[in-house]
Each structure stands twice: as C-alpha cells, then as structure tokens.
C-alpha cells in the first residue's frame, strides 16, 4: 500500500472515512497530482496488516474506507482486502479510472460507492493517458458501474489544453445519456504535474458560468471543485 490518510470528510460522500492509497498505475496522465504513486513500488509503503490494525482501532469512529491510488484495481489482492474491510464493519469506496474492466466487474458487488474518473471523450483518451486503447477500457468499466446500480460519482479534471469547452459539453451530454446521475468537475492542480508547460498553461482557467449551468441541468447532482 502506498499510504494512508487516517481521516477525511470529503472522499466518501456523507461519511467519515480513511483513504488507503494503492501503489502503481499503468497510465501516465500529465496532470496526475500523485506521481509518487505511479511506479509499482514506492518509498513509503505500508503493509495491509499495519493498515488493518489501524482500522481495527478506528471501529466506531470511522464510517468508511476508500481505496484510491494510483489505480487500486491493479492489485490482485484488492478483493481480499476489500472483503476484510467490510468484515470490520466499514462501508467501502473505490476511486478508479476503470483501467481493468474484468477486475472491476468482479469487485463491484463488494463496493458501496465508486468515484469514477473520466478523462475526457473516450475516443480521445490517449491524449491524456498516453496509452493506446485506454478509452475503450474506461468506457467498458463505466458501463459496468452504471449497470450494477452501485452508488457513484463520475468526475472529470478540467484543463484547457486537454479538454475544450465544446468537448466538455459533448462529454457531459454523453455521460447523461448513458445514465450518469452524479457528476463533478475538478480544476486542474499544478501540484505534482510532470509537464511544466501544462502546469503553466492558463492557470486561472475555468469553464464559463453559462457552460456550468448547462451541464448542471443534465444531472441529479453536479459539483464543481475549484483549485
């Protein structure tokens, strides 16, 4: 495991949670703000047994545990860890980009909530992830999530060099047609960004109020998270 946030009120809607960060991710999104979690091994790893001991001591004080990353579904042991967490009495959330649809499908019955990262139009994913075929994988995973009925939030990070207002609106319409009901936009943060040009580009950019209002009407809940 790549690290632990022992307490958060923002990473699982309506619940007090701990966040367990999983090491490793095969995609190389240039705006990633956790670049230390991208390699398969990290400098400050903790064993699951250490984290499980912490969670045992927090029973009754925390409501949920969120597995984040990196990409948590990269790890073959994640289903066992999730089952252990539920056995302790916690709700389980997952932050994922849907990189591994088959693994995600097997995990879904054990999840109480999913924060699903959509990078942009699925046909243009490679511009963000730097990995061929990534859009098809993300789309397949999102369809699995929506078919499962699991509580969710879909979120998109906004940067003008990677996602224009026109494409953002098209993406929002597509997500709404697919059945997404809870959507969030997140402002790009330069922290951790490996691309200096991207970090400098239009730091104050944010979609227009008119566009945000239009997108908001497409979903049951719509959240904007500015830097």
PDB file of C-alpha atoms in Angstrom:
ATOM      1  CA  UNK A   1       0.000   0.000   0.000  1.00  0.00           C
ATOM      2  CA  UNK A   2       1.275   3.444  -0.920  1.00  0.00           C
ATOM      3  CA  UNK A   3      -0.019   5.362   2.072  1.00  0.00           C
ATOM      4  CA  UNK A   4      -2.917   6.214   4.358  1.00  0.00           C
ATOM      5  CA  UNK A   5      -4.971   9.298   5.151  1.00  0.00           C
ATOM      6  CA  UNK A   6      -6.423   8.470   8.561  1.00  0.00           C
ATOM      7  CA  UNK A   7      -9.387  10.825   8.399  1.00  0.00           C
ATOM      8  CA  UNK A   8     -11.319  12.665   5.690  1.00  0.00           C
ATOM      9  CA  UNK A   9     -14.823  14.068   5.379  1.00  0.00           C
ATOM     10  CA  UNK A  10     -14.596  14.672   1.621  1.00  0.00           C
ATOM     11  CA  UNK A  11     -13.540  11.441  -0.092  1.00  0.00           C
ATOM     12  CA  UNK A  12     -16.734   9.451   0.534  1.00  0.00           C
ATOM     13  CA  UNK A  13     -19.993  11.443   0.301  1.00  0.00           C
ATOM     14  CA  UNK A  14     -21.689  11.810   3.648  1.00  0.00           C
ATOM     15  CA  UNK A  15     -19.297   9.588   5.575  1.00  0.00           C
ATOM     16  CA  UNK A  16     -16.195   9.961   7.712  1.00  0.00           C
ATOM     17  CA  UNK A  17     -13.548   7.839   6.077  1.00  0.00           C
ATOM     18  CA  UNK A  18      -9.934   6.777   5.893  1.00  0.00           C
ATOM     19  CA  UNK A  19      -8.244   6.651   2.490  1.00  0.00           C
ATOM     20  CA  UNK A  20      -5.851   3.848   1.589  1.00  0.00           C
ATOM     21  CA  UNK A  21      -3.598   4.720  -1.352  1.00  0.00           C
ATOM     22  CA  UNK A  22      -2.548   1.828  -3.577  1.00  0.00           C
ATOM     23  CA  UNK A  23       0.824   1.953  -5.319  1.00  0.00           C
ATOM     24  CA  UNK A  24       1.114   1.754  -9.099  1.00  0.00           C
ATOM     25  CA  UNK A  25      -0.722   2.918 -12.230  1.00  0.00           C
ATOM     26  CA  UNK A  26      -0.128   1.987 -15.895  1.00  0.00           C
ATOM     27  CA  UNK A  27      -1.441   5.297 -17.280  1.00  0.00           C
ATOM     28  CA  UNK A  28       0.609   8.477 -17.433  1.00  0.00           C
ATOM     29  CA  UNK A  29      -1.878  11.339 -17.255  1.00  0.00           C
ATOM     30  CA  UNK A  30       0.231  14.521 -17.301  1.00  0.00           C
ATOM     31  CA  UNK A  31      -1.884  16.290 -14.664  1.00  0.00           C
ATOM     32  CA  UNK A  32      -1.614  13.495 -12.093  1.00  0.00           C
ATOM     33  CA  UNK A  33      -1.077  15.052  -8.655  1.00  0.00           C
ATOM     34  CA  UNK A  34       0.088  11.770  -7.080  1.00  0.00           C
ATOM     35  CA  UNK A  35       3.105  10.980  -9.300  1.00  0.00           C
ATOM     36  CA  UNK A  36       4.849   9.187  -6.434  1.00  0.00           C
ATOM     37  CA  UNK A  37       2.121   6.530  -6.666  1.00  0.00           C
ATOM     38  CA  UNK A  38       2.692   5.761 -10.362  1.00  0.00           C
ATOM     39  CA  UNK A  39       5.668   3.342 -10.046  1.00  0.00           C
ATOM     40  CA  UNK A  40       4.910  -0.233  -8.950  1.00  0.00           C
ATOM     41  CA  UNK A  41       6.939   0.255  -5.772  1.00  0.00           C
ATOM     42  CA  UNK A  42       7.126   3.320  -3.551  1.00  0.00           C
ATOM     43  CA  UNK A  43       9.421   4.707  -0.887  1.00  0.00           C
ATOM     44  CA  UNK A  44       6.874   4.818   1.942  1.00  0.00           C
ATOM     45  CA  UNK A  45       4.841   1.653   1.530  1.00  0.00           C
ATOM     46  CA  UNK A  46       2.832   0.171   4.392  1.00  0.00           C
ATOM     47  CA  UNK A  47       1.663  -3.414   4.705  1.00  0.00           C
ATOM     48  CA  UNK A  48      -2.039  -4.215   4.645  1.00  0.00           C
ATOM     49  CA  UNK A  49      -1.701  -5.741   8.114  1.00  0.00           C
ATOM     50  CA  UNK A  50      -0.444  -2.433   9.503  1.00  0.00           C
ATOM     51  CA  UNK A  51      -3.388  -0.623   7.920  1.00  0.00           C
ATOM     52  CA  UNK A  52      -5.861  -3.293   9.048  1.00  0.00           C
ATOM     53  CA  UNK A  53      -4.603  -2.852  12.597  1.00  0.00           C
ATOM     54  CA  UNK A  54      -5.221   0.882  12.357  1.00  0.00           C
ATOM     55  CA  UNK A  55      -8.750   0.290  11.036  1.00  0.00           C
ATOM     56  CA  UNK A  56      -9.485  -2.162  13.841  1.00  0.00           C
ATOM     57  CA  UNK A  57      -8.711   0.618  16.314  1.00  0.00           C
ATOM     58  CA  UNK A  58     -10.987   3.044  14.441  1.00  0.00           C
ATOM     59  CA  UNK A  59     -14.123   0.890  14.509  1.00  0.00           C
ATOM     60  CA  UNK A  60     -16.990   3.056  15.666  1.00  0.00           C
ATOM     61  CA  UNK A  61     -15.081   6.248  14.856  1.00  0.00           C
ATOM     62  CA  UNK A  62     -14.987   5.965  11.064  1.00  0.00           C
ATOM     63  CA  UNK A  63     -17.810   5.021   8.716  1.00  0.00           C
ATOM     64  CA  UNK A  64     -15.939   4.012   5.581  1.00  0.00           C
ATOM     65  CA  UNK A  65     -12.649   3.175   3.906  1.00  0.00           C
ATOM     66  CA  UNK A  66     -11.822   4.426   0.409  1.00  0.00           C
ATOM     67  CA  UNK A  67      -9.237   2.692  -1.766  1.00  0.00           C
ATOM     68  CA  UNK A  68      -7.507   5.177  -4.044  1.00  0.00           C
ATOM     69  CA  UNK A  69      -4.251   5.430  -5.936  1.00  0.00           C
ATOM     70  CA  UNK A  70      -2.553   5.062  -8.249  1.00  0.00           C
ATOM     71  CA  UNK A  71      -5.034   2.563  -9.636  1.00  0.00           C
ATOM     72  CA  UNK A  72      -6.321   0.210  -6.931  1.00  0.00           C
ATOM     73  CA  UNK A  73      -7.643  -2.447  -9.330  1.00  0.00           C
ATOM     74  CA  UNK A  74      -4.077  -3.037 -10.498  1.00  0.00           C
ATOM     75  CA  UNK A  75      -3.576  -5.212  -7.402  1.00  0.00           C
ATOM     76  CA  UNK A  76      -4.745  -8.848  -7.494  1.00  0.00           C
ATOM     77  CA  UNK A  77      -5.125  -8.867  -3.704  1.00  0.00           C
ATOM     78  CA  UNK A  78      -7.594  -5.985  -3.625  1.00  0.00           C
ATOM     79  CA  UNK A  79     -10.759  -8.155  -3.473  1.00  0.00           C
ATOM     80  CA  UNK A  80      -9.476  -9.908  -0.340  1.00  0.00           C
ATOM     81  CA  UNK A  81      -8.550  -6.569   1.228  1.00  0.00           C
ATOM     82  CA  UNK A  82     -11.995  -5.154   0.444  1.00  0.00           C
ATOM     83  CA  UNK A  83     -13.688  -8.186   1.996  1.00  0.00           C
ATOM     84  CA  UNK A  84     -11.505  -7.823   5.106  1.00  0.00           C
ATOM     85  CA  UNK A  85     -12.529  -4.169   5.340  1.00  0.00           C
ATOM     86  CA  UNK A  86     -16.225  -4.955   5.092  1.00  0.00           C
ATOM     87  CA  UNK A  87     -15.822  -7.653   7.727  1.00  0.00           C
ATOM     88  CA  UNK A  88     -14.593  -4.918  10.079  1.00  0.00           C
ATOM     89  CA  UNK A  89     -17.934  -3.156   9.546  1.00  0.00           C
ATOM     90  CA  UNK A  90     -16.856  -0.336   7.230  1.00  0.00           C
ATOM     91  CA  UNK A  91     -18.533   0.807   4.033  1.00  0.00           C
ATOM     92  CA  UNK A  92     -16.080   0.546   1.140  1.00  0.00           C
ATOM     93  CA  UNK A  93     -15.461   3.148  -1.536  1.00  0.00           C
ATOM     94  CA  UNK A  94     -13.189   2.955  -4.563  1.00  0.00           C
ATOM     95  CA  UNK A  95     -11.525   5.652  -6.646  1.00  0.00           C
ATOM     96  CA  UNK A  96     -10.787   4.242 -10.096  1.00  0.00           C
ATOM     97  CA  UNK A  97     -10.238   5.187 -13.706  1.00  0.00           C
ATOM     98  CA  UNK A  98     -11.704   1.885 -14.893  1.00  0.00           C
ATOM     99  CA  UNK A  99      -8.402   0.639 -16.298  1.00  0.00           C
ATOM    100  CA  UNK A 100      -9.185  -3.061 -15.785  1.00  0.00           C
ATOM    101  CA  UNK A 101     -12.851  -3.778 -16.619  1.00  0.00           C
ATOM    102  CA  UNK A 102     -12.787  -7.500 -15.775  1.00  0.00           C
ATOM    103  CA  UNK A 103     -11.212  -6.903 -12.351  1.00  0.00           C
ATOM    104  CA  UNK A 104     -13.591  -4.025 -11.722  1.00  0.00           C
ATOM    105  CA  UNK A 105     -16.605  -6.195 -12.561  1.00  0.00           C
ATOM    106  CA  UNK A 106     -15.554  -8.842 -10.017  1.00  0.00           C
ATOM    107  CA  UNK A 107     -15.050  -6.184  -7.367  1.00  0.00           C
ATOM    108  CA  UNK A 108     -18.290  -4.262  -7.877  1.00  0.00           C
ATOM    109  CA  UNK A 109     -20.570  -6.496  -5.738  1.00  0.00           C
ATOM    110  CA  UNK A 110     -18.418  -5.657  -2.706  1.00  0.00           C
ATOM    111  CA  UNK A 111     -18.384  -1.893  -3.193  1.00  0.00           C
ATOM    112  CA  UNK A 112     -20.742   0.614  -1.603  1.00  0.00           C
ATOM    113  CA  UNK A 113     -19.638   3.655  -3.584  1.00  0.00           C
ATOM    114  CA  UNK A 114     -17.351   4.417  -6.553  1.00  0.00           C
ATOM    115  CA  UNK A 115     -15.674   7.662  -7.574  1.00  0.00           C
ATOM    116  CA  UNK A 116     -15.071   7.119 -11.291  1.00  0.00           C
ATOM    117  CA  UNK A 117     -12.556   9.268 -13.153  1.00  0.00           C
ATOM    118  CA  UNK A 118     -13.474  10.090 -16.758  1.00  0.00           C
ATOM    119  CA  UNK A 119     -10.548  11.768 -18.510  1.00  0.00           C
ATOM    120  CA  UNK A 120     -12.477  13.198 -21.475  1.00  0.00           C
ATOM    121  CA  UNK A 121     -14.134  11.960 -24.672  1.00  0.00           C
ATOM    122  CA  UNK A 122     -13.497   8.220 -24.795  1.00  0.00           C
ATOM    123  CA  UNK A 123     -12.277   8.336 -28.370  1.00  0.00           C
ATOM    124  CA  UNK A 124      -9.571  10.848 -27.370  1.00  0.00           C
ATOM    125  CA  UNK A 125      -8.323   9.200 -24.178  1.00  0.00           C
ATOM    126  CA  UNK A 126      -4.822   8.557 -25.458  1.00  0.00           C
ATOM    127  CA  UNK A 127      -4.123  12.298 -25.493  1.00  0.00           C
ATOM    128  CA  UNK A 128      -4.394  12.207 -21.698  1.00  0.00           C
ATOM    129  CA  UNK A 129      -3.382   8.697 -20.634  1.00  0.00           C
ATOM    130  CA  UNK A 130      -0.581   8.181 -23.184  1.00  0.00           C
ATOM    131  CA  UNK A 131      -1.797   4.572 -23.523  1.00  0.00           C
ATOM    132  CA  UNK A 132      -3.429   3.006 -26.579  1.00  0.00           C
ATOM    133  CA  UNK A 133      -6.920   1.569 -26.069  1.00  0.00           C
ATOM    134  CA  UNK A 134      -7.443   3.304 -22.730  1.00  0.00           C
ATOM    135  CA  UNK A 135     -10.735   4.929 -23.766  1.00  0.00           C
ATOM    136  CA  UNK A 136     -12.345   1.596 -24.627  1.00  0.00           C
ATOM    137  CA  UNK A 137     -11.359   0.198 -21.237  1.00  0.00           C
ATOM    138  CA  UNK A 138     -12.727   3.171 -19.350  1.00  0.00           C
ATOM    139  CA  UNK A 139     -15.981   3.100 -21.297  1.00  0.00           C
ATOM    140  CA  UNK A 140     -16.456  -0.621 -20.628  1.00  0.00           C
ATOM    141  CA  UNK A 141     -15.881  -0.093 -16.901  1.00  0.00           C
ATOM    142  CA  UNK A 142     -18.272   2.842 -16.731  1.00  0.00           C
ATOM    143  CA  UNK A 143     -20.997   0.752 -18.376  1.00  0.00           C
ATOM    144  CA  UNK A 144     -20.404  -1.972 -15.792  1.00  0.00           C
ATOM    145  CA  UNK A 145     -20.689   0.567 -12.977  1.00  0.00           C
ATOM    146  CA  UNK A 146     -23.943   2.013 -14.249  1.00  0.00           C
ATOM    147  CA  UNK A 147     -25.452  -1.436 -14.857  1.00  0.00           C
ATOM    148  CA  UNK A 148     -24.568  -2.502 -11.316  1.00  0.00           C
ATOM    149  CA  UNK A 149     -26.597   0.231  -9.648  1.00  0.00           C
ATOM    150  CA  UNK A 150     -23.718   0.945  -7.241  1.00  0.00           C
ATOM    151  CA  UNK A 151     -23.739   4.479  -5.833  1.00  0.00           C
ATOM    152  CA  UNK A 152     -21.267   6.607  -7.731  1.00  0.00           C
ATOM    153  CA  UNK A 153     -19.824   9.931  -8.678  1.00  0.00           C
ATOM    154  CA  UNK A 154     -18.251  10.459 -12.096  1.00  0.00           C
ATOM    155  CA  UNK A 155     -15.625  13.191 -12.149  1.00  0.00           C
ATOM    156  CA  UNK A 156     -13.529  14.935 -14.812  1.00  0.00           C
ATOM    157  CA  UNK A 157     -10.426  17.067 -14.340  1.00  0.00           C
ATOM    158  CA  UNK A 158     -10.573  20.194 -16.500  1.00  0.00           C
ATOM    159  CA  UNK A 159      -7.539  21.671 -18.284  1.00  0.00           C
ATOM    160  CA  UNK A 160      -7.892  23.857 -21.417  1.00  0.00           C
ATOM    161  CA  UNK A 161      -5.022  22.136 -23.232  1.00  0.00           C
ATOM    162  CA  UNK A 162      -6.651  18.729 -22.803  1.00  0.00           C
ATOM    163  CA  UNK A 163     -10.393  19.406 -22.826  1.00  0.00           C
ATOM    164  CA  UNK A 164     -12.092  22.294 -24.615  1.00  0.00           C
ATOM    165  CA  UNK A 165     -15.435  23.698 -23.501  1.00  0.00           C
ATOM    166  CA  UNK A 166     -17.033  22.222 -26.642  1.00  0.00           C
ATOM    167  CA  UNK A 167     -15.730  18.735 -25.888  1.00  0.00           C
ATOM    168  CA  UNK A 168     -16.587  19.068 -22.216  1.00  0.00           C
ATOM    169  CA  UNK A 169     -20.212  19.804 -23.101  1.00  0.00           C
ATOM    170  CA  UNK A 170     -20.306  16.877 -25.547  1.00  0.00           C
ATOM    171  CA  UNK A 171     -18.864  14.611 -22.881  1.00  0.00           C
ATOM    172  CA  UNK A 172     -21.425  15.748 -20.313  1.00  0.00           C
ATOM    173  CA  UNK A 173     -24.290  15.029 -22.719  1.00  0.00           C
ATOM    174  CA  UNK A 174     -22.897  11.578 -23.455  1.00  0.00           C
ATOM    175  CA  UNK A 175     -22.500  10.735 -19.789  1.00  0.00           C
ATOM    176  CA  UNK A 176     -26.060  11.856 -19.077  1.00  0.00           C
ATOM    177  CA  UNK A 177     -27.379   9.713 -21.945  1.00  0.00           C
ATOM    178  CA  UNK A 178     -25.506   6.723 -20.539  1.00  0.00           C
ATOM    179  CA  UNK A 179     -27.266   7.126 -17.203  1.00  0.00           C
ATOM    180  CA  UNK A 180     -24.732   9.011 -15.089  1.00  0.00           C
ATOM    181  CA  UNK A 181     -26.676  10.916 -12.441  1.00  0.00           C
ATOM    182  CA  UNK A 182     -23.930  12.386 -10.269  1.00  0.00           C
ATOM    183  CA  UNK A 183     -21.137  14.373 -11.922  1.00  0.00           C
ATOM    184  CA  UNK A 184     -18.287  16.558 -10.731  1.00  0.00           C
ATOM    185  CA  UNK A 185     -15.761  18.803 -12.438  1.00  0.00           C
ATOM    186  CA  UNK A 186     -12.373  19.258 -10.811  1.00  0.00           C
ATOM    187  CA  UNK A 187      -9.986  22.087 -11.583  1.00  0.00           C
ATOM    188  CA  UNK A 188      -6.518  21.119 -12.742  1.00  0.00           C
ATOM    189  CA  UNK A 189      -3.928  21.483  -9.987  1.00  0.00           C
ATOM    190  CA  UNK A 190      -0.301  22.077 -10.900  1.00  0.00           C
ATOM    191  CA  UNK A 191       0.887  20.192  -7.811  1.00  0.00           C
ATOM    192  CA  UNK A 192       2.679  17.033  -8.961  1.00  0.00           C
ATOM    193  CA  UNK A 193       2.199  17.786 -12.663  1.00  0.00           C
ATOM    194  CA  UNK A 194       5.114  16.300 -14.619  1.00  0.00           C
ATOM    195  CA  UNK A 195       4.598  18.568 -17.652  1.00  0.00           C
ATOM    196  CA  UNK A 196       5.912  22.119 -16.975  1.00  0.00           C
ATOM    197  CA  UNK A 197       4.100  23.584 -19.987  1.00  0.00           C
ATOM    198  CA  UNK A 198       0.828  22.060 -18.847  1.00  0.00           C
ATOM    199  CA  UNK A 199       1.385  23.364 -15.325  1.00  0.00           C
ATOM    200  CA  UNK A 200       1.858  26.914 -16.615  1.00  0.00           C
ATOM    201  CA  UNK A 201      -0.941  26.953 -19.175  1.00  0.00           C
ATOM    202  CA  UNK A 202      -3.865  29.195 -18.239  1.00  0.00           C
ATOM    203  CA  UNK A 203      -3.626  28.602 -14.520  1.00  0.00           C
ATOM    204  CA  UNK A 204      -6.791  30.622 -13.922  1.00  0.00           C
ATOM    205  CA  UNK A 205      -8.897  28.797 -16.496  1.00  0.00           C
ATOM    206  CA  UNK A 206     -12.324  27.553 -15.535  1.00  0.00           C
ATOM    207  CA  UNK A 207     -15.386  26.842 -17.711  1.00  0.00           C
ATOM    208  CA  UNK A 208     -17.806  29.710 -18.132  1.00  0.00           C
ATOM    209  CA  UNK A 209     -20.738  30.075 -15.711  1.00  0.00           C
ATOM    210  CA  UNK A 210     -23.136  29.538 -18.632  1.00  0.00           C
ATOM    211  CA  UNK A 211     -21.490  26.229 -19.506  1.00  0.00           C
ATOM    212  CA  UNK A 212     -21.513  25.073 -15.905  1.00  0.00           C
ATOM    213  CA  UNK A 213     -25.189  25.929 -15.641  1.00  0.00           C
ATOM    214  CA  UNK A 214     -25.963  23.991 -18.814  1.00  0.00           C
ATOM    215  CA  UNK A 215     -24.039  20.934 -17.615  1.00  0.00           C
ATOM    216  CA  UNK A 216     -25.636  21.100 -14.190  1.00  0.00           C
ATOM    217  CA  UNK A 217     -29.105  20.691 -15.669  1.00  0.00           C
ATOM    218  CA  UNK A 218     -28.116  17.286 -17.105  1.00  0.00           C
ATOM    219  CA  UNK A 219     -27.540  15.557 -13.763  1.00  0.00           C
ATOM    220  CA  UNK A 220     -29.308  14.935 -10.474  1.00  0.00           C
ATOM    221  CA  UNK A 221     -26.287  16.340  -8.650  1.00  0.00           C
ATOM    222  CA  UNK A 222     -23.480  18.412 -10.120  1.00  0.00           C
ATOM    223  CA  UNK A 223     -20.446  19.612  -8.170  1.00  0.00           C
ATOM    224  CA  UNK A 224     -17.633  21.928  -9.186  1.00  0.00           C
ATOM    225  CA  UNK A 225     -14.373  21.713  -7.259  1.00  0.00           C
ATOM    226  CA  UNK A 226     -12.145  24.672  -7.998  1.00  0.00           C
ATOM    227  CA  UNK A 227      -8.458  24.718  -7.126  1.00  0.00           C
TER     228      UNK A 227
END
